[in-house]
Amino acid sequence: MENLKHTTILIFTISSFLLSLSSVGGSKLSFSVDYIHRDSRLSPYHNSSQTHYDRVRASFNRDCFRSSLRSKDLSSEVDITSRVQPASTEYLMSISLGTPPFQTLAIVDTGSDLIWTQCSPCQNCYKQDLPLFDSNGSSTYEDLSCDAGACNRSNFVCNDRRKCSYRYLYGDGSLIGGVLATDTITFDSSSGEKVSINNMNIGCTQESRGTFGNSGSGIIGLSTGPISLITQLGDKIDNKFSYCLTPLSVIGSSSTFTFGSSTKSSGDSDGVKVPIIPSEIYYYLSLESINIGNSTVASMDNVATSGNIIIDSGTTLTYIPSSVLNVLIDNISKMVTLPTYDDPSGQFQLCYNVDGGLSSGNLNGVLPNLDLDFGNGKIVSLPPLNTFLEISESVVCFAMGSSDESGTSIIGNVAQQNFFIEYDVGNNQLSFTPMDCTDY
């Protein structure tokens, strides 16, 4: 993982039937897992004393943390499905490590590739709520030697025991250090079937400090990097995964996160297919402009072949260069006649007093749709639900911020609500299909 991030989490749990990759051989694997907001009543970190809007503010602050760190930086017969439970602005994932399986929670991160958890004994580590993983208790755990291919990369060195170790030091002082290893990872699904994957590269962290929340025990990297969960599963899931995020304002709704080919794959006529620009870590896209109606309002820079914006389900807001952001805010301000609201925290630059909120849909036509233009006629239209965020019962704010500090533009999860989004990593293609995710 080149950049440590902190937001989205997913919960996988465990049930009855064990499926091992060693038993399915070369066949394809497709499974889905519970996708749960970190603040959901189903989450162990639900804080009943917080309001929905307290959680929105907290999520914004976690976005800022993620951005500051970025700048430093199974078979087709197995059709496993599960429900996604949203609450507030984030999602949690639970996985089980080792043999017998040890359940732990970790941050789901589509922008990094190291899967790591804090291990016992953990020296000078940040405090976590859940028990530490004891690698000595797993019969399938094995430290990797310095000769392992996965050790031949930056941030990995050979320690005095000839084991492959890592040490990440970030600009804000956050640090993790530990040993790279292999072990079995076990996932659960809503069907009750367990899915076990053998010999997966994981990091056993034994030193950490910095701005970590105590709810998570580590990170699950889902990026394009060489040791991410997606890359390690590879052909077994046909190099594909997908999700559909229910609106943040619809408490109690659910949807699905799927590894492998989805039965709800978008048709050619439904989905907007956008090229993924290959990179070592991120899922880069090339966004040409952001439009209002038939007018090009704000052009993005540096499209070319390198991509200029990443898509990240773990970040709440969308971040774009301030030059683009200011033009959008200026144009929206001229079009909208709602009374404005000055955010006392200064977190949001454009807010309006409203009645009824976003969930009622009464702002369609009052607030403008924004179109993401990826060129060649590939346009993803975002209604107000995807561009404004409720911060109180009567206030909505523009859900975009400046990427100038981090240098990385991001399409966050507010913009992704009610879209079925498929990542075809093998063919470098991503698709957006409008969908009521509460029905998925």
Short mmCIF file of C-alpha atoms in Angstrom, two decimals, residues 7-422:
data_model
loop_
_atom_site.label_atom_id
_atom_site.label_comp_id
_atom_site.label_asym_id
_atom_site.label_seq_id
_atom_site.Cartn_x
_atom_site.Cartn_y
_atom_site.Cartn_z
CA THR A 7 -12.97 5.36 5.60
CA THR A 8 -15.00 2.69 3.96
CA ILE A 9 -15.42 -0.70 5.52
CA LEU A 10 -17.42 -3.85 4.53
CA ILE A 11 -18.66 -6.75 6.75
CA PHE A 12 -18.11 -10.34 5.65
CA THR A 13 -19.18 -12.92 8.29
CA ILE A 14 -18.97 -16.70 8.50
CA SER A 15 -21.41 -19.63 8.27
CA SER A 16 -21.82 -23.28 7.33
CA PHE A 17 -20.31 -24.53 4.06
CA LEU A 18 -16.55 -24.34 3.45
CA LEU A 19 -15.30 -23.78 -0.06
CA SER A 20 -11.54 -23.86 -0.55
CA LEU A 21 -9.88 -22.51 -3.66
CA SER A 22 -7.58 -25.49 -3.64
CA SER A 23 -10.63 -27.68 -4.20
CA VAL A 24 -12.11 -25.69 -7.07
CA GLY A 25 -8.89 -25.74 -9.04
CA GLY A 26 -8.96 -23.56 -12.15
CA SER A 27 -12.70 -22.89 -12.09
CA LYS A 28 -14.12 -19.41 -11.65
CA LEU A 29 -15.25 -18.03 -8.31
CA SER A 30 -18.11 -15.60 -7.85
CA PHE A 31 -19.37 -14.49 -4.46
CA SER A 32 -20.99 -11.52 -2.76
CA VAL A 33 -20.63 -10.17 0.75
CA ASP A 34 -22.50 -7.97 3.18
CA TYR A 35 -21.65 -4.31 2.59
CA ILE A 36 -22.44 -2.43 5.78
CA HIS A 37 -22.05 1.20 6.70
CA ARG A 38 -19.68 1.64 9.64
CA ASP A 39 -22.42 3.50 11.56
CA SER A 40 -25.22 1.04 10.76
CA ARG A 41 -27.17 -0.50 13.62
CA LEU A 42 -25.69 -3.79 12.36
CA SER A 43 -22.16 -2.47 12.88
CA PRO A 44 -20.35 -3.08 16.17
CA TYR A 45 -19.27 0.58 16.02
CA HIS A 46 -22.77 2.07 15.85
CA ASN A 47 -22.95 5.02 18.25
CA SER A 48 -26.59 5.53 19.22
CA SER A 49 -25.82 8.93 20.73
CA GLN A 50 -24.80 10.35 17.35
CA THR A 51 -27.30 11.82 14.92
CA HIS A 52 -27.13 11.08 11.18
CA TYR A 53 -25.71 14.55 10.69
CA ASP A 54 -23.01 14.07 13.35
CA ARG A 55 -21.88 11.07 11.31
CA VAL A 56 -21.84 13.11 8.10
CA ARG A 57 -19.50 15.62 9.74
CA ALA A 58 -17.29 12.84 11.10
CA SER A 59 -17.09 11.26 7.65
CA PHE A 60 -16.02 14.56 6.11
CA ASN A 61 -13.20 14.76 8.65
CA ARG A 62 -12.10 11.23 7.74
CA ASP A 63 -12.08 12.26 4.06
CA CYS A 64 -9.68 15.06 4.95
CA PHE A 65 -7.45 12.55 6.72
CA ARG A 66 -7.41 10.26 3.69
CA SER A 67 -6.58 13.13 1.37
CA SER A 68 -3.68 14.30 3.49
CA LEU A 69 -2.18 10.82 3.39
CA ARG A 70 -2.62 10.49 -0.39
CA SER A 71 -0.44 13.48 -0.93
CA LYS A 72 2.36 11.50 0.67
CA ASP A 73 2.56 9.35 -1.28
CA LEU A 74 -14.49 -19.25 -7.13
CA SER A 75 -16.51 -21.12 -9.49
CA SER A 76 -19.53 -20.17 -11.59
CA GLU A 77 -21.54 -22.85 -9.80
CA VAL A 78 -21.01 -21.04 -6.52
CA ASP A 79 -23.38 -18.07 -6.63
CA ILE A 80 -23.14 -16.54 -3.18
CA THR A 81 -25.16 -13.38 -2.48
CA SER A 82 -25.59 -11.11 0.52
CA ARG A 83 -27.18 -7.82 1.42
CA VAL A 84 -25.58 -4.40 1.85
CA GLN A 85 -26.82 -2.41 4.83
CA PRO A 86 -26.24 1.36 4.65
CA ALA A 87 -26.04 3.86 7.50
CA SER A 88 -24.54 7.34 7.46
CA THR A 89 -21.63 7.66 5.04
CA GLU A 90 -19.37 4.60 5.31
CA TYR A 91 -19.22 0.82 5.05
CA LEU A 92 -17.53 -1.94 7.08
CA MET A 93 -16.03 -5.28 6.06
CA SER A 94 -15.32 -8.23 8.28
CA ILE A 95 -13.01 -11.03 7.25
CA SER A 96 -11.61 -14.04 9.04
CA LEU A 97 -7.91 -14.85 9.04
CA GLY A 98 -6.11 -18.11 9.69
CA THR A 99 -7.09 -21.64 10.65
CA PRO A 100 -9.30 -21.84 12.63
CA PRO A 101 -10.85 -18.63 11.27
CA PHE A 102 -10.35 -15.54 13.43
CA GLN A 103 -12.83 -12.77 12.68
CA THR A 104 -11.50 -9.25 12.38
CA LEU A 105 -12.68 -5.93 10.94
CA ALA A 106 -10.58 -3.89 8.54
CA ILE A 107 -10.85 -0.80 6.37
CA VAL A 108 -11.83 -1.59 2.79
CA ASP A 109 -9.53 0.41 0.53
CA THR A 110 -9.77 0.45 -3.27
CA GLY A 111 -6.67 2.66 -3.36
CA SER A 112 -4.11 0.38 -1.70
CA ASP A 113 -3.01 -3.21 -2.08
CA LEU A 114 -1.68 -4.42 1.25
CA ILE A 115 -4.05 -6.54 3.34
CA TRP A 116 -2.90 -6.09 6.93
CA THR A 117 -4.12 -6.50 10.48
CA GLN A 118 -2.59 -5.74 13.87
CA CYS A 119 -1.06 -8.87 15.37
CA SER A 120 -0.24 -9.98 18.88
CA PRO A 121 2.12 -8.98 20.37
CA CYS A 122 1.71 -5.46 19.01
CA GLN A 123 4.32 -3.03 20.26
CA ASN A 124 3.47 0.67 20.47
CA CYS A 125 0.28 0.07 18.52
CA TYR A 126 -2.86 2.15 18.25
CA LYS A 127 -5.68 0.90 20.44
CA GLN A 128 -8.29 -1.23 18.71
CA ASP A 129 -11.59 -2.42 20.14
CA LEU A 130 -11.37 -5.99 18.87
CA PRO A 131 -8.85 -8.64 20.00
CA LEU A 132 -5.53 -8.77 18.15
CA PHE A 133 -4.86 -11.55 15.65
CA ASP A 134 -2.51 -14.17 17.13
CA SER A 135 -0.58 -15.66 14.23
CA ASN A 136 0.72 -18.46 16.50
CA GLY A 137 -2.86 -19.68 16.80
CA SER A 138 -3.20 -20.26 13.05
CA SER A 139 -2.00 -23.56 11.61
CA THR A 140 -1.85 -22.04 8.09
CA TYR A 141 0.13 -18.87 8.93
CA GLU A 142 3.67 -18.57 7.58
CA ASP A 143 6.05 -15.62 7.49
CA LEU A 144 7.54 -14.92 4.07
CA SER A 145 11.28 -15.01 3.57
CA CYS A 146 13.23 -12.19 1.98
CA ASP A 147 13.44 -14.24 -1.21
CA ALA A 148 9.67 -14.15 -1.77
CA GLY A 149 8.65 -12.34 -4.94
CA ALA A 150 6.12 -10.20 -3.08
CA CYS A 151 9.00 -8.79 -1.03
CA ASN A 152 10.69 -7.27 -4.07
CA ARG A 153 9.09 -3.81 -3.94
CA SER A 154 9.31 -0.49 -2.17
CA ASN A 155 8.52 -0.34 1.57
CA PHE A 156 9.55 -4.00 1.96
CA VAL A 157 12.93 -4.88 3.44
CA CYS A 158 14.71 -7.89 4.92
CA ASN A 159 14.79 -7.91 8.72
CA ASP A 160 17.40 -9.45 10.98
CA ARG A 161 15.50 -12.77 10.99
CA ARG A 162 15.61 -12.91 7.18
CA LYS A 163 11.87 -12.30 7.03
CA CYS A 164 10.15 -9.93 4.61
CA SER A 165 9.09 -6.89 6.62
CA TYR A 166 7.43 -3.60 5.78
CA ARG A 167 7.45 -0.14 7.27
CA TYR A 168 5.27 2.72 6.07
CA LEU A 169 5.93 6.22 7.40
CA TYR A 170 3.52 8.93 6.32
CA GLY A 171 3.78 12.68 6.18
CA ASP A 172 1.48 13.20 9.16
CA GLY A 173 3.57 10.84 11.29
CA SER A 174 1.32 7.78 10.91
CA LEU A 175 3.35 4.58 10.80
CA ILE A 176 2.83 0.86 10.48
CA GLY A 177 5.45 -1.86 10.59
CA GLY A 178 5.28 -5.62 10.46
CA VAL A 179 5.99 -8.83 8.59
CA LEU A 180 4.54 -10.02 5.28
CA ALA A 181 3.09 -13.52 5.52
CA THR A 182 0.69 -15.98 3.94
CA ASP A 183 -2.45 -17.34 5.53
CA THR A 184 -6.01 -18.43 4.76
CA ILE A 185 -8.70 -15.76 4.43
CA THR A 186 -12.31 -16.81 4.99
CA PHE A 187 -15.32 -14.80 3.80
CA ASP A 188 -18.99 -15.21 4.61
CA SER A 189 -22.09 -14.56 2.57
CA SER A 190 -25.76 -14.07 3.29
CA SER A 191 -26.43 -17.58 1.93
CA GLY A 192 -24.51 -18.97 4.89
CA GLU A 193 -21.71 -20.52 2.82
CA LYS A 194 -18.12 -19.88 3.82
CA VAL A 195 -15.51 -19.13 1.17
CA SER A 196 -11.91 -19.93 2.17
CA ILE A 197 -8.93 -18.76 0.14
CA ASN A 198 -5.56 -20.33 0.87
CA ASN A 199 -2.03 -18.89 0.74
CA MET A 200 -3.01 -15.23 0.60
CA ASN A 201 -0.40 -12.54 1.18
CA ILE A 202 -1.26 -10.58 4.32
CA GLY A 203 0.62 -8.17 6.54
CA CYS A 204 1.01 -8.90 10.23
CA THR A 205 1.46 -5.43 11.75
CA GLN A 206 3.23 -5.27 15.11
CA GLU A 207 3.95 -1.56 15.34
CA SER A 208 1.71 1.39 14.57
CA ARG A 209 1.03 4.96 15.53
CA GLY A 210 -0.74 7.99 14.18
CA THR A 211 -4.29 8.95 13.25
CA PHE A 212 -6.00 5.57 13.38
CA GLY A 213 -9.53 4.90 14.60
CA ASN A 214 -9.96 2.12 17.15
CA SER A 215 -12.85 0.56 15.22
CA GLY A 216 -10.68 -1.03 12.55
CA SER A 217 -8.01 -3.70 12.95
CA GLY A 218 -6.20 -2.97 9.70
CA ILE A 219 -6.81 -2.50 5.98
CA ILE A 220 -8.08 -4.63 3.09
CA GLY A 221 -6.44 -3.43 -0.12
CA LEU A 222 -8.65 -3.80 -3.21
CA SER A 223 -6.61 -1.81 -5.71
CA THR A 224 -4.76 -2.85 -8.86
CA GLY A 225 -1.54 -3.41 -6.89
CA PRO A 226 0.29 -6.76 -6.98
CA ILE A 227 -0.80 -8.06 -3.56
CA SER A 228 -4.31 -6.60 -3.33
CA LEU A 229 -7.23 -8.91 -2.65
CA ILE A 230 -8.51 -8.37 -6.19
CA THR A 231 -5.13 -9.09 -7.79
CA GLN A 232 -4.52 -12.18 -5.67
CA LEU A 233 -7.96 -13.58 -6.50
CA GLY A 234 -7.32 -12.68 -10.14
CA ASP A 235 -8.65 -15.24 -12.62
CA LYS A 236 -10.61 -17.01 -9.89
CA ILE A 237 -13.06 -14.09 -9.90
CA ASP A 238 -12.44 -13.31 -13.57
CA ASN A 239 -10.72 -10.09 -12.39
CA LYS A 240 -14.11 -8.51 -11.70
CA PHE A 241 -16.04 -7.01 -8.81
CA SER A 242 -19.11 -4.82 -8.47
CA TYR A 243 -21.30 -2.97 -6.01
CA CYS A 244 -24.41 -0.81 -5.80
CA LEU A 245 -24.49 1.82 -3.04
CA THR A 246 -27.88 2.63 -1.57
CA PRO A 247 -28.58 6.31 -0.83
CA LEU A 248 -27.05 7.48 2.41
CA SER A 249 -30.34 9.04 3.45
CA VAL A 250 -32.35 5.80 3.15
CA ILE A 251 -31.75 4.12 6.48
CA GLY A 252 -32.54 0.41 6.60
CA SER A 253 -32.11 -0.23 2.86
CA SER A 254 -29.68 -2.82 1.56
CA SER A 255 -27.64 -3.81 -1.50
CA THR A 256 -24.85 -6.17 -2.55
CA PHE A 257 -21.09 -6.17 -3.04
CA THR A 258 -19.94 -8.94 -5.40
CA PHE A 259 -16.55 -10.46 -6.14
CA GLY A 260 -16.60 -12.09 -9.57
CA SER A 261 -19.10 -11.84 -12.41
CA SER A 262 -22.45 -10.47 -11.31
CA THR A 263 -25.79 -11.83 -12.48
CA LYS A 264 -26.88 -8.19 -12.78
CA SER A 265 -24.13 -7.27 -15.22
CA SER A 266 -25.08 -4.17 -17.19
CA GLY A 267 -26.10 -4.55 -20.83
CA ASP A 268 -24.46 -2.58 -23.61
CA SER A 269 -27.50 -0.31 -23.85
CA ASP A 270 -27.75 0.39 -20.11
CA GLY A 271 -24.29 1.03 -18.78
CA VAL A 272 -21.87 3.84 -19.54
CA LYS A 273 -18.57 2.04 -20.07
CA VAL A 274 -15.44 4.02 -19.25
CA PRO A 275 -11.82 2.91 -19.74
CA ILE A 276 -9.76 2.32 -16.62
CA ILE A 277 -6.31 3.83 -17.09
CA PRO A 278 -3.83 1.23 -15.73
CA SER A 279 -1.71 2.34 -12.79
CA GLU A 280 0.19 0.70 -9.96
CA ILE A 281 -2.47 1.42 -7.36
CA TYR A 282 -5.52 3.45 -8.33
CA TYR A 283 -8.48 2.96 -10.65
CA TYR A 284 -7.86 6.06 -12.77
CA LEU A 285 -10.45 7.45 -15.19
CA SER A 286 -10.18 10.28 -17.70
CA LEU A 287 -12.79 12.94 -16.99
CA GLU A 288 -12.94 15.63 -19.65
CA SER A 289 -15.44 18.03 -18.08
CA ILE A 290 -18.32 18.53 -15.68
CA ASN A 291 -21.39 19.96 -17.39
CA ILE A 292 -24.73 21.47 -16.43
CA GLY A 293 -27.40 20.78 -19.03
CA ASN A 294 -25.98 21.14 -22.53
CA SER A 295 -23.24 23.53 -21.46
CA THR A 296 -19.66 22.62 -20.64
CA VAL A 297 -19.15 24.41 -17.36
CA ALA A 298 -15.78 23.23 -16.10
CA SER A 299 -13.06 21.44 -18.07
CA MET A 300 -10.68 19.12 -16.30
CA ASP A 301 -6.95 19.23 -16.96
CA ASN A 302 -4.45 16.54 -17.87
CA VAL A 303 -6.85 14.02 -19.36
CA ALA A 304 -4.47 12.51 -21.93
CA THR A 305 -3.75 8.81 -21.41
CA SER A 306 -2.73 8.94 -17.77
CA GLY A 307 -6.16 9.58 -16.27
CA ASN A 308 -6.94 12.51 -14.01
CA ILE A 309 -9.43 11.23 -11.41
CA ILE A 310 -9.78 8.05 -9.35
CA ILE A 311 -12.97 6.33 -8.28
CA ASP A 312 -13.04 5.42 -4.60
CA SER A 313 -16.02 4.00 -2.72
CA GLY A 314 -14.14 4.69 0.51
CA THR A 315 -14.22 8.49 0.20
CA THR A 316 -17.48 10.30 0.86
CA LEU A 317 -17.15 13.52 -1.14
CA THR A 318 -15.91 14.12 -4.68
CA TYR A 319 -12.66 16.09 -4.92
CA ILE A 320 -11.66 18.15 -7.95
CA PRO A 321 -9.16 20.98 -8.62
CA SER A 322 -10.21 24.27 -7.02
CA SER A 323 -10.23 25.95 -10.45
CA VAL A 324 -12.97 23.51 -11.54
CA LEU A 325 -14.75 23.57 -8.19
CA ASN A 326 -15.00 27.38 -8.12
CA VAL A 327 -16.51 27.50 -11.62
CA LEU A 328 -19.13 24.89 -10.68
CA ILE A 329 -20.04 26.68 -7.45
CA ASP A 330 -20.33 30.00 -9.29
CA ASN A 331 -22.64 28.54 -11.94
CA ILE A 332 -24.82 26.66 -9.46
CA SER A 333 -25.14 29.77 -7.29
CA LYS A 334 -26.47 31.73 -10.25
CA MET A 335 -29.05 29.06 -11.08
CA VAL A 336 -30.43 28.15 -7.64
CA THR A 337 -32.85 30.47 -5.87
CA LEU A 338 -33.01 28.63 -2.53
CA PRO A 339 -31.86 30.57 0.55
CA THR A 340 -28.18 29.99 1.23
CA TYR A 341 -26.68 28.77 4.49
CA ASP A 342 -23.20 29.54 5.82
CA ASP A 343 -21.62 26.40 7.20
CA PRO A 344 -20.08 27.50 10.52
CA SER A 345 -17.43 24.79 10.33
CA GLY A 346 -16.21 25.99 6.95
CA GLN A 347 -16.18 22.42 5.67
CA PHE A 348 -18.65 23.09 2.85
CA GLN A 349 -18.46 26.04 0.47
CA LEU A 350 -22.05 26.01 -0.81
CA CYS A 351 -25.11 25.14 1.29
CA TYR A 352 -28.86 25.76 1.03
CA ASN A 353 -31.77 25.79 3.45
CA VAL A 354 -34.37 23.31 2.22
CA ASP A 355 -37.57 21.63 3.37
CA GLY A 356 -37.95 17.87 3.11
CA GLY A 357 -34.32 16.99 2.38
CA LEU A 358 -32.88 14.96 -0.47
CA SER A 359 -34.61 11.67 0.25
CA SER A 360 -38.01 13.02 -0.73
CA GLY A 361 -36.71 13.87 -4.21
CA ASN A 362 -38.25 17.33 -3.98
CA LEU A 363 -35.00 19.01 -5.04
CA ASN A 364 -34.99 17.50 -8.52
CA GLY A 365 -35.41 20.45 -10.84
CA VAL A 366 -34.60 22.90 -8.04
CA LEU A 367 -30.95 21.89 -7.84
CA PRO A 368 -29.29 21.12 -11.21
CA ASN A 369 -28.09 17.77 -12.49
CA LEU A 370 -24.36 17.59 -13.15
CA ASP A 371 -22.99 15.51 -16.04
CA LEU A 372 -19.60 13.81 -15.84
CA ASP A 373 -18.31 13.80 -19.42
CA PHE A 374 -15.70 11.10 -20.04
CA GLY A 375 -15.48 11.89 -23.77
CA ASN A 376 -16.72 10.01 -26.84
CA GLY A 377 -20.31 10.50 -25.78
CA LYS A 378 -19.79 8.72 -22.44
CA ILE A 379 -21.74 10.84 -19.96
CA VAL A 380 -22.81 9.92 -16.43
CA SER A 381 -25.61 12.17 -15.20
CA LEU A 382 -25.70 12.93 -11.48
CA PRO A 383 -28.98 14.13 -9.93
CA PRO A 384 -28.96 16.27 -6.74
CA LEU A 385 -28.87 13.09 -4.60
CA ASN A 386 -25.36 12.47 -5.96
CA THR A 387 -24.03 16.03 -5.70
CA PHE A 388 -25.56 17.38 -2.48
CA LEU A 389 -25.35 15.98 1.04
CA GLU A 390 -27.70 16.57 3.96
CA ILE A 391 -25.79 17.97 6.95
CA SER A 392 -28.95 18.66 8.97
CA GLU A 393 -32.69 18.21 8.59
CA SER A 394 -33.04 21.49 6.72
CA VAL A 395 -29.60 22.03 5.13
CA VAL A 396 -27.96 20.42 2.09
CA CYS A 397 -24.42 21.18 0.97
CA PHE A 398 -22.52 20.72 -2.29
CA ALA A 399 -20.74 17.36 -1.90
CA MET A 400 -17.55 18.38 -3.69
CA GLY A 401 -14.29 19.76 -2.34
CA SER A 402 -10.87 20.84 -3.53
CA SER A 403 -8.22 18.27 -4.41
CA ASP A 404 -5.42 20.84 -4.51
CA GLU A 405 -3.85 19.80 -1.19
CA SER A 406 -3.71 16.08 -1.96
CA GLY A 407 -3.13 16.44 -5.69
CA THR A 408 -5.53 13.56 -6.36
CA SER A 409 -9.01 14.09 -7.77
CA ILE A 410 -11.59 11.56 -6.53
CA ILE A 411 -15.11 10.43 -7.39
CA GLY A 412 -16.49 9.67 -3.94
CA ASN A 413 -19.33 7.47 -2.79
CA VAL A 414 -21.99 10.21 -2.69
CA ALA A 415 -21.58 10.53 -6.47
CA GLN A 416 -21.83 6.72 -6.81
CA GLN A 417 -25.17 6.26 -5.02
CA ASN A 418 -27.86 4.46 -7.02
CA PHE A 419 -25.41 3.30 -9.68
CA PHE A 420 -24.53 -0.34 -10.29
CA ILE A 421 -20.76 -0.06 -10.76
CA GLU A 422 -18.74 -2.90 -12.28
#
